[in-house]
Amino acid sequence: MKIVETAHEMKLAAPVLASSSIEVRNEALRRVKTALLSESQRIFEANQKDLIAAEKNGVNSAVKKRLIFNEKKLEDVVAGIDGLIGLSDPIGKVLLDRILDDGLELKRISVPIGVIGVIFEARPDALVQISSLCVKSGNCAILKGGKETKETNRVLFQLIKNAVVAAGLPEGCLFQAEAHSEIDELLQCDQDVDLLIPRGSNAFVQYIMDHTRIPVMGHADGVCHTYIDRDCDLEQAVSIVTDAKTQYTAACNATETVLIDRCIAREILPLLQAAFQEAEVAVRGDQEILPLLEEYGFHFPEGMEPLMGEEDYHTEYLDKICSMKLVDGVEEAILHINRFGSHHTDAILTENQKTAERFMQMVDSAGVYHNCSTRFADGFRYGFGAEVGISTSKLHARGPVGLEGLVTYKYRLYGHGQKVGDYASGKSQFHFRDV
């Protein structure tokens, strides 16, 4: 079946899914969890096929890290499903209850968005997270994962689809697109698809935005910064920066640029060098900091120019490589981040509360942190259960997009024969009162 036809049928199924009870949707998630655990070996075998193919095709190391679906990833996605089950129903919440006049009551109620198309990178765990969130939030979903994980995704999707249908949800609530050509078909489904969430490179996300009339939510690059202020705790700062850079380098919330207050450069650089050497992190920098990096024995990346030009600070490495720069205090750090960052997640390390508040107020990013790692930018770590993606948009949803980002609202007006003409003529009057 073509994507256009699938999307149309899904649009018809969307109200059925939206009206399903929270008990049915939670049961669907429990069945998904059971299926994943009972069929784990089948999933791992499929993943091995993807990993072998990736090695054969010369897939880069950052992508290969994302391809892996092992016991740890299974534990993580199962924990995410458990977290989702424990969350309250995002559908049917009364967001506003207002009496307009006697016998005329207005309510704003949360409802699913409807049909969502999600195009995501080569991460099998993303398929589980996204489909689970869509089930819990009552949204139908068309899912297109990276070709590098086609074997793993095929098995995962089959298990998930069978589980949710067995729980009583509509047959057409989930669909997996596998062919790359189906992306362009999906972009034309503006009559039936309510939202697109692309996850990938800046060029890919821009392509999606330029070739569809469907609203698009998401982020392109994850150029995250950690600024080390003159009033920081040096040992704590080194520990946080190391975690932010190395805990999972292929993630979009890993720190890519470390900014350092000039006042403490010679105090902290030796400490950073020791930590980065142990973690095998290579560094790059501009003309000012590069001599210092050489002096303190930092390692430079192989096959990459260590000397950075100004525009190089837009770089997202997704690897054990880090840009470094000296700045003249928090104000210059703010200017640099707002210019070269991707408005994703940025952190300040300081014991000065006033400086921290200035940074957090002025940095224009979806997440701004004080004395903690940028790696916390994650739906599971925010208590959302999981995330469908991270949005750097300022409309509808921003930051990790969990259940609340997958619902919108409708207005319900309950009357007893009221007519607008009576209010226009002055016969009746509004008496606004929030319940």
Coordinates of C-alpha atoms in Angstrom, one line a residue:
M1 CA 0.0 0.0 0.0
K2 CA 1.3 3.5 -0.9
I3 CA 2.0 6.0 1.9
V4 CA -0.7 8.3 0.6
E5 CA -3.3 5.5 1.0
T6 CA -1.9 4.5 4.4
A7 CA -2.0 8.0 5.7
H8 CA -5.6 8.4 4.6
E9 CA -6.7 5.3 6.3
M10 CA -4.7 6.3 9.4
K11 CA -6.5 9.6 9.5
L12 CA -9.8 7.7 9.7
A13 CA -8.4 5.5 12.5
A14 CA -7.1 8.4 14.5
P15 CA -10.4 9.3 16.3
V16 CA -10.8 5.7 17.3
L17 CA -7.3 5.6 18.9
A18 CA -7.9 9.0 20.4
S19 CA -11.1 7.7 22.1
S20 CA -9.5 4.6 23.5
S21 CA -9.3 4.3 27.3
I22 CA -6.0 4.7 29.2
E23 CA -6.4 1.2 30.4
V24 CA -6.3 -0.2 26.9
R25 CA -3.3 2.0 25.9
N26 CA -1.4 0.9 29.0
E27 CA -2.2 -2.7 28.4
A28 CA -0.9 -2.3 24.8
L29 CA 2.4 -1.0 26.3
R30 CA 2.6 -3.9 28.8
R31 CA 2.2 -6.3 25.9
V32 CA 4.9 -4.4 24.0
K33 CA 7.3 -4.8 26.9
T34 CA 6.5 -8.6 27.2
A35 CA 7.0 -9.1 23.5
L36 CA 10.4 -7.3 23.5
L37 CA 11.7 -9.3 26.5
S38 CA 10.4 -12.7 25.2
E39 CA 11.8 -12.1 21.7
S40 CA 15.1 -10.5 22.8
Q41 CA 17.3 -13.0 21.1
R42 CA 15.5 -12.5 17.8
I43 CA 16.0 -8.8 18.1
F44 CA 19.7 -9.2 18.9
E45 CA 20.3 -11.5 16.0
A46 CA 18.7 -9.0 13.6
N47 CA 20.9 -6.3 15.2
Q48 CA 24.0 -8.3 14.5
K49 CA 23.1 -8.4 10.8
D50 CA 22.8 -4.6 10.8
L51 CA 26.2 -4.2 12.6
I52 CA 27.9 -6.6 10.1
A53 CA 26.4 -4.7 7.2
A54 CA 27.5 -1.4 8.7
E55 CA 31.1 -2.6 9.1
K56 CA 31.1 -3.9 5.5
N57 CA 29.7 -0.6 4.2
G58 CA 32.1 1.6 6.0
V59 CA 29.6 3.3 8.2
N60 CA 31.3 5.9 10.5
S61 CA 31.9 5.2 14.2
A62 CA 29.3 7.7 15.5
V63 CA 26.5 6.0 13.5
K64 CA 27.7 2.5 14.4
K65 CA 27.4 3.4 18.1
R66 CA 23.8 4.3 17.5
L67 CA 23.1 1.1 15.7
I68 CA 23.8 -1.1 18.7
F69 CA 20.8 -2.7 20.4
N70 CA 22.0 -5.0 23.2
E71 CA 20.9 -6.0 26.6
K72 CA 21.6 -2.6 28.0
K73 CA 19.5 -0.8 25.3
L74 CA 16.7 -3.4 25.9
E75 CA 16.8 -2.6 29.6
D76 CA 16.6 1.1 28.8
V77 CA 13.7 0.9 26.5
V78 CA 11.8 -1.4 28.9
A79 CA 12.4 1.1 31.7
G80 CA 11.1 3.8 29.4
I81 CA 7.9 1.8 28.8
D82 CA 7.4 1.2 32.5
G83 CA 7.8 4.9 33.0
L84 CA 5.2 5.7 30.4
I85 CA 2.7 3.2 31.9
G86 CA 3.1 5.0 35.3
L87 CA 2.4 8.4 33.8
S88 CA -1.1 9.9 33.9
D89 CA -3.3 10.0 30.8
P90 CA -2.3 13.0 28.7
I91 CA -5.7 12.9 26.9
G92 CA -8.8 14.5 28.3
K93 CA -7.2 16.9 30.7
V94 CA -9.2 20.0 31.4
L95 CA -6.8 22.8 30.7
L96 CA -9.4 25.6 31.1
D97 CA -12.9 25.6 32.5
R98 CA -14.7 28.9 32.2
I99 CA -18.3 30.0 32.7
L100 CA -19.2 32.5 29.9
D101 CA -22.7 33.0 31.2
D102 CA -25.3 31.1 33.2
G103 CA -25.6 27.8 31.4
L104 CA -22.8 28.4 29.0
E105 CA -19.6 26.7 29.9
L106 CA -16.3 26.6 27.9
K107 CA -13.7 23.9 28.4
R108 CA -10.3 23.4 26.8
I109 CA -9.5 19.7 26.6
S110 CA -6.2 18.0 25.7
V111 CA -6.4 15.7 22.7
P112 CA -3.9 13.8 20.5
I113 CA -2.4 15.6 17.6
G114 CA -3.7 12.8 15.3
V115 CA -1.4 11.4 12.7
I116 CA 2.4 11.9 13.2
G117 CA 5.1 11.0 10.7
V118 CA 8.5 10.5 12.4
I119 CA 11.7 10.1 10.3
F120 CA 14.5 9.2 12.6
E121 CA 18.2 8.3 12.6
A122 CA 19.7 4.8 12.7
R123 CA 18.8 4.0 16.3
P124 CA 16.6 1.0 17.0
D125 CA 15.8 2.1 20.5
A126 CA 14.3 5.3 19.0
L127 CA 11.7 3.2 17.2
V128 CA 10.6 1.7 20.5
Q129 CA 10.5 5.0 22.3
I130 CA 8.6 6.8 19.5
S131 CA 6.0 4.1 19.0
S132 CA 5.4 3.8 22.7
L133 CA 5.0 7.5 23.2
C134 CA 2.5 7.6 20.3
V135 CA 0.5 4.7 21.7
K136 CA 0.3 6.3 25.2
S137 CA -0.6 9.7 23.7
G138 CA -3.2 8.3 21.4
N139 CA -1.5 9.3 18.2
C140 CA -1.3 7.2 15.0
A141 CA 2.3 7.1 13.6
I142 CA 4.1 6.5 10.4
L143 CA 7.6 5.5 11.3
K144 CA 10.7 5.7 9.0
G145 CA 14.0 4.6 10.6
G146 CA 17.5 4.7 9.1
K147 CA 18.3 2.2 6.5
E148 CA 21.3 1.0 8.5
T149 CA 19.0 -0.5 11.1
K150 CA 16.4 -2.1 8.7
E151 CA 16.8 -5.6 10.1
T152 CA 16.4 -4.6 13.7
N153 CA 13.6 -2.1 13.1
R154 CA 11.7 -4.7 11.1
V155 CA 11.7 -7.2 14.0
L156 CA 11.0 -4.5 16.6
F157 CA 8.1 -3.0 14.6
Q158 CA 6.5 -6.3 14.0
L159 CA 6.6 -7.2 17.7
I160 CA 5.2 -3.7 18.7
K161 CA 2.5 -3.7 16.0
N162 CA 1.2 -7.2 16.9
A163 CA 1.2 -6.3 20.6
V164 CA -0.8 -3.1 20.4
V165 CA -3.4 -4.6 18.0
A166 CA -3.7 -7.7 20.3
A167 CA -4.5 -5.2 23.1
G168 CA -7.5 -3.8 21.1
L169 CA -6.0 -0.7 19.4
P170 CA -6.9 -0.1 15.7
E171 CA -5.0 -2.2 13.1
G172 CA -4.0 0.9 11.2
C173 CA -2.6 2.9 14.2
L174 CA 1.1 2.2 13.3
F175 CA 2.9 1.8 10.0
Q176 CA 6.5 1.3 9.2
A177 CA 7.9 2.8 6.0
E178 CA 11.1 1.2 4.8
A179 CA 11.9 2.6 1.4
H180 CA 13.8 5.9 1.1
S181 CA 11.4 6.9 -1.7
E182 CA 8.5 6.8 0.8
I183 CA 9.8 9.9 2.6
D184 CA 9.0 12.1 -0.4
E185 CA 5.5 10.4 -0.6
L186 CA 5.0 11.2 3.1
L187 CA 5.9 14.8 2.6
Q188 CA 2.9 15.1 0.2
C189 CA 0.3 13.9 2.7
D190 CA -0.6 17.3 4.1
Q191 CA -4.3 16.4 4.0
D192 CA -3.9 13.5 6.4
V193 CA -0.6 13.8 8.3
D194 CA -0.8 16.4 11.1
L195 CA 2.8 16.7 12.1
L196 CA 6.3 15.6 10.9
I197 CA 9.1 15.0 13.3
P198 CA 12.5 14.6 11.5
R199 CA 15.6 13.6 13.4
G200 CA 18.9 13.8 11.5
S201 CA 21.4 16.2 10.0
N202 CA 20.8 19.8 9.5
A203 CA 20.7 19.4 5.7
F204 CA 18.1 16.6 6.1
V205 CA 15.8 18.5 8.4
Q206 CA 16.0 21.5 6.1
Y207 CA 15.1 19.3 3.1
I208 CA 12.0 18.1 5.0
M209 CA 11.0 21.7 5.8
D210 CA 11.5 22.9 2.3
H211 CA 9.5 20.1 0.6
T212 CA 6.3 19.8 2.6
R213 CA 3.3 21.8 3.8
I214 CA 2.9 19.6 6.9
P215 CA 4.0 21.3 10.1
V216 CA 7.5 20.2 11.1
M217 CA 8.9 19.9 14.7
G218 CA 12.4 18.9 15.6
H219 CA 16.0 20.0 15.7
A220 CA 18.9 19.7 13.3
D221 CA 22.3 19.9 15.0
G222 CA 23.2 19.4 18.6
V223 CA 26.0 21.9 19.0
C224 CA 26.0 22.0 22.8
H225 CA 28.3 24.1 25.0
T226 CA 29.6 24.0 28.5
Y227 CA 31.0 27.3 29.8
I228 CA 33.5 27.1 32.7
D229 CA 33.2 30.3 34.7
R230 CA 36.0 31.9 36.8
D231 CA 34.0 31.1 39.9
C232 CA 33.6 27.4 39.3
D233 CA 34.7 24.5 41.5
L234 CA 37.6 23.3 39.3
E235 CA 37.4 19.6 40.1
Q236 CA 33.7 19.5 39.8
A237 CA 33.9 21.4 36.5
V238 CA 36.4 18.9 35.0
S239 CA 34.2 16.0 36.1
I240 CA 31.1 17.5 34.5
V241 CA 32.7 18.5 31.3
T242 CA 34.2 15.0 30.9
D243 CA 30.8 13.4 31.4
A244 CA 29.1 15.9 29.0
K245 CA 31.7 15.1 26.3
T246 CA 32.3 11.3 26.8
Q247 CA 29.3 9.6 28.5
Y248 CA 27.8 9.0 25.0
T249 CA 29.6 11.0 22.3
A250 CA 27.1 10.1 19.5
A251 CA 24.2 11.8 21.3
C252 CA 22.9 15.2 20.2
N253 CA 23.1 16.5 23.8
A254 CA 26.9 15.7 24.2
T255 CA 28.9 18.9 24.7
E256 CA 30.8 19.8 21.5
T257 CA 32.4 23.1 22.6
V258 CA 34.0 24.0 26.0
L259 CA 34.3 27.7 26.7
I260 CA 36.7 28.7 29.4
D261 CA 37.0 32.0 31.3
R262 CA 40.5 33.4 30.5
C263 CA 41.0 34.2 34.2
I264 CA 41.3 30.5 35.0
A265 CA 42.7 29.1 31.8
R266 CA 46.1 28.1 33.3
E267 CA 44.4 26.6 36.4
I268 CA 41.9 24.4 34.7
L269 CA 43.7 23.4 31.4
P270 CA 46.1 21.0 33.1
L271 CA 43.2 19.3 34.9
L272 CA 41.2 19.0 31.7
Q273 CA 44.2 17.6 29.9
A274 CA 44.6 14.8 32.4
A275 CA 40.9 13.9 32.2
F276 CA 40.7 14.2 28.4
Q277 CA 43.9 12.1 28.0
E278 CA 42.4 9.4 30.1
A279 CA 39.1 9.5 28.1
E280 CA 41.0 9.7 24.8
V281 CA 39.4 13.0 23.8
A282 CA 41.1 15.1 21.1
V283 CA 40.7 18.9 21.0
R284 CA 40.7 21.8 18.6
G285 CA 40.9 25.5 19.1
D286 CA 41.5 28.9 17.6
Q287 CA 44.8 30.9 17.4
E288 CA 44.5 32.1 21.0
I289 CA 44.0 28.8 22.8
L290 CA 45.9 26.4 20.5
P291 CA 49.4 27.3 21.9
L292 CA 48.1 26.6 25.4
L293 CA 46.7 23.3 24.3
E294 CA 50.0 22.4 22.8
E295 CA 51.9 23.6 25.9
Y296 CA 49.8 21.4 28.2
G297 CA 50.0 18.3 26.0
F298 CA 46.4 18.0 24.7
H299 CA 45.9 15.4 22.0
F300 CA 44.8 16.7 18.5
P301 CA 42.5 14.7 16.2
E302 CA 44.0 12.7 13.4
G303 CA 43.2 13.8 9.9
M304 CA 41.6 17.0 11.1
E305 CA 43.1 20.5 11.3
P306 CA 43.4 21.4 15.0
L307 CA 43.4 25.2 14.2
M308 CA 39.9 26.4 14.0
G309 CA 38.5 29.3 12.1
E310 CA 35.5 31.2 13.5
E311 CA 32.9 29.2 11.5
D312 CA 34.3 25.9 12.6
Y313 CA 32.6 26.5 16.0
H314 CA 29.4 25.4 14.3
T315 CA 30.8 21.9 14.2
E316 CA 28.9 18.9 15.7
Y317 CA 31.5 16.1 16.1
L318 CA 29.4 13.2 17.6
D319 CA 32.8 11.8 18.5
K320 CA 35.6 12.1 21.0
I321 CA 36.6 15.5 19.7
C322 CA 36.0 18.8 21.4
S323 CA 36.3 22.5 20.4
M324 CA 37.8 24.8 23.0
K325 CA 37.8 28.6 23.3
L326 CA 38.8 31.2 25.8
V327 CA 36.2 33.9 26.6
D328 CA 36.2 37.1 28.6
G329 CA 33.6 36.1 31.2
V330 CA 29.9 35.2 31.0
E331 CA 28.9 37.9 28.6
E332 CA 31.2 36.7 25.8
A333 CA 30.2 33.1 26.5
I334 CA 26.5 34.0 26.0
L335 CA 27.3 35.8 22.8
H336 CA 29.3 32.9 21.5
I337 CA 26.6 30.3 22.3
N338 CA 23.8 32.3 20.9
R339 CA 25.8 32.8 17.6
F340 CA 27.4 29.4 17.1
G341 CA 25.1 27.0 19.1
S342 CA 22.1 25.2 17.8
H343 CA 19.7 26.3 20.6
H344 CA 19.7 22.8 22.0
T345 CA 21.3 22.5 25.5
D346 CA 24.0 24.6 27.0
A347 CA 25.5 24.7 30.6
I348 CA 27.4 27.0 32.9
L349 CA 29.7 25.7 35.7
T350 CA 30.0 28.3 38.4
E351 CA 29.5 28.8 42.1
N352 CA 28.3 32.4 41.5
Q353 CA 24.5 32.3 41.5
K354 CA 24.1 35.8 40.0
T355 CA 26.4 34.8 37.0
A356 CA 24.4 31.5 36.6
E357 CA 21.1 33.4 36.5
R358 CA 22.4 35.8 33.9
F359 CA 23.6 32.9 31.8
M360 CA 20.3 31.0 32.1
Q361 CA 18.3 34.0 31.3
M362 CA 20.3 35.2 28.3
V363 CA 21.2 31.9 26.5
D364 CA 18.5 31.2 23.9
S365 CA 18.4 27.4 24.1
A366 CA 15.7 24.8 24.8
G367 CA 17.7 23.7 27.8
V368 CA 20.0 25.8 30.0
Y369 CA 21.8 24.1 32.9
H370 CA 23.8 25.1 36.0
N371 CA 26.5 22.9 37.3
C372 CA 25.4 19.7 35.6
S373 CA 26.1 17.8 32.3
T374 CA 24.3 18.6 29.1
R375 CA 23.7 14.9 28.8
F376 CA 20.7 15.3 31.1
A377 CA 18.7 16.7 28.1
D378 CA 16.6 13.6 27.6
G379 CA 12.9 12.7 28.0
F380 CA 13.6 9.7 30.2
R381 CA 15.8 11.7 32.5
Y382 CA 13.2 14.5 32.7
G383 CA 10.6 11.9 33.8
F384 CA 8.7 12.0 30.6
G385 CA 9.0 8.2 30.2
A386 CA 10.8 8.6 26.9
E387 CA 11.0 11.2 24.1
V388 CA 10.0 11.3 20.5
G389 CA 12.8 13.8 19.9
I390 CA 14.2 17.1 21.0
S391 CA 12.7 20.3 19.7
T392 CA 14.6 23.6 19.3
S393 CA 11.5 25.3 18.0
K394 CA 9.7 27.8 20.2
L395 CA 6.2 26.8 19.0
H396 CA 4.1 24.1 20.6
A397 CA 6.9 22.0 22.1
R398 CA 10.5 22.8 23.1
G399 CA 13.3 20.6 24.5
P400 CA 12.7 16.8 25.0
V401 CA 9.3 16.1 23.5
G402 CA 7.4 13.6 25.7
L403 CA 3.7 13.0 26.1
E404 CA 2.8 16.7 26.6
G405 CA 4.4 17.6 23.3
L406 CA 2.3 15.0 21.5
V407 CA -1.1 16.5 22.5
T408 CA -2.9 19.6 21.5
Y409 CA -6.3 20.8 22.6
K410 CA -9.8 21.5 21.5
Y411 CA -12.5 23.8 22.9
R412 CA -15.8 22.3 24.0
L413 CA -18.7 24.7 24.6
Y414 CA -21.7 23.5 26.5
G415 CA -24.9 25.6 26.2
H416 CA -28.6 25.6 26.8
G417 CA -30.0 27.3 23.7
Q418 CA -27.9 30.5 23.8
K419 CA -27.6 32.6 20.6
V420 CA -25.0 35.1 19.7
G421 CA -27.7 37.6 18.6
D422 CA -28.9 37.9 22.2
Y423 CA -25.4 39.1 23.3
A424 CA -25.0 41.4 20.3
S425 CA -28.3 43.1 21.0
G426 CA -27.6 43.4 24.7
K427 CA -30.4 41.2 25.7
S428 CA -27.8 38.8 27.3
Q429 CA -24.4 39.6 28.8
F430 CA -21.3 37.6 29.3
H431 CA -20.2 36.9 32.9
F432 CA -16.8 35.4 32.6
R433 CA -15.8 33.2 35.6
D434 CA -13.1 30.5 35.8
V435 CA -14.2 27.4 37.6

